[in-house]
Amino acid sequence: MLTDLLAGFDFGYTWPWTYGHLLIAIVLGLPAFAVRKRIRWGAGILFLLAAWALGGFLVVQFVFGFNRVM
C-alpha cells in the first residue's frame, strides 16, 4: 500500500496529457542551447518558449496533481 502511494497512480491518461509539456520543453530547449552564441535573439525566444512549457509541466504535475488521487 505504501509503495502504491510513493509510486503514483496510473489513471490511463495518454503520454501527451502527462508529459507533453516536458517533451516540448526539451525539443525547444536543445536548439536554444545549441544556437545560444550564434543567434542570440533566436535562442532567447526558444529559451522563453521552453521555460513556458516547463512551467506548464510543473503546474500540471504539482499544482493540479494530474495523476494524484482526489
Short mmCIF file of C-alpha atoms in Angstrom, two decimals:
data_model
loop_
_atom_site.label_atom_id
_atom_site.label_comp_id
_atom_site.label_asym_id
_atom_site.label_seq_id
_atom_site.Cartn_x
_atom_site.Cartn_y
_atom_site.Cartn_z
CA MET A 1 0.00 0.00 0.00
CA LEU A 2 2.79 2.45 0.85
CA THR A 3 4.62 1.57 -2.35
CA ASP A 4 1.49 2.48 -4.33
CA LEU A 5 1.41 5.91 -2.71
CA LEU A 6 5.08 6.53 -3.40
CA ALA A 7 4.99 5.24 -6.97
CA GLY A 8 2.00 7.32 -8.04
CA PHE A 9 -1.05 6.14 -9.88
CA ASP A 10 -1.86 5.37 -13.47
CA PHE A 11 -5.28 6.61 -14.43
CA GLY A 12 -4.88 5.74 -18.10
CA TYR A 13 -4.03 9.20 -19.42
CA THR A 14 -2.04 9.14 -22.63
CA TRP A 15 1.51 10.48 -22.61
CA PRO A 16 0.72 13.86 -24.24
CA TRP A 17 -1.51 14.73 -21.30
CA THR A 18 1.06 13.82 -18.67
CA TYR A 19 4.40 14.57 -20.34
CA GLY A 20 3.57 16.67 -23.40
CA HIS A 21 4.78 19.95 -21.88
CA LEU A 22 8.04 18.34 -20.81
CA LEU A 23 8.64 16.98 -24.31
CA ILE A 24 8.03 20.43 -25.82
CA ALA A 25 10.41 21.99 -23.28
CA ILE A 26 13.16 19.54 -24.28
CA VAL A 27 12.51 19.92 -28.01
CA LEU A 28 12.74 23.73 -27.75
CA GLY A 29 15.48 23.82 -25.13
CA LEU A 30 18.05 21.77 -27.01
CA PRO A 31 18.15 24.03 -30.10
CA ALA A 32 18.19 27.09 -27.83
CA PHE A 33 21.28 25.72 -26.14
CA ALA A 34 22.87 24.82 -29.49
CA VAL A 35 22.50 28.26 -31.11
CA ARG A 36 22.96 30.41 -28.00
CA LYS A 37 26.14 32.10 -29.26
CA ARG A 38 25.38 32.40 -32.97
CA ILE A 39 21.77 33.59 -32.97
CA ARG A 40 21.17 35.30 -29.64
CA TRP A 41 17.65 36.57 -30.29
CA GLY A 42 16.51 33.22 -31.70
CA ALA A 43 17.98 31.35 -28.75
CA GLY A 44 16.28 33.78 -26.39
CA ILE A 45 12.89 33.18 -27.96
CA LEU A 46 13.38 29.40 -27.91
CA PHE A 47 14.54 29.56 -24.30
CA LEU A 48 11.46 31.56 -23.26
CA LEU A 49 9.16 29.09 -25.01
CA ALA A 50 10.98 26.15 -23.40
CA ALA A 51 10.69 27.80 -19.97
CA TRP A 52 6.98 28.38 -20.56
CA ALA A 53 6.49 24.71 -21.49
CA LEU A 54 8.48 23.59 -18.44
CA GLY A 55 6.33 25.82 -16.26
CA GLY A 56 3.23 24.24 -17.79
CA PHE A 57 4.58 20.78 -16.97
CA LEU A 58 5.28 21.77 -13.37
CA VAL A 59 1.80 23.27 -12.94
CA VAL A 60 0.08 20.21 -14.42
CA GLN A 61 2.07 17.76 -12.30
CA PHE A 62 2.48 19.56 -8.97
CA VAL A 63 -0.27 22.18 -8.74
CA PHE A 64 -3.12 20.30 -10.41
CA GLY A 65 -1.78 16.87 -9.43
CA PHE A 66 -2.84 15.26 -12.69
CA ASN A 67 -2.03 11.69 -11.57
CA ARG A 68 -2.86 12.08 -7.90
CA VAL A 69 -5.96 10.80 -6.17
CA MET A 70 -8.55 13.48 -5.46
#
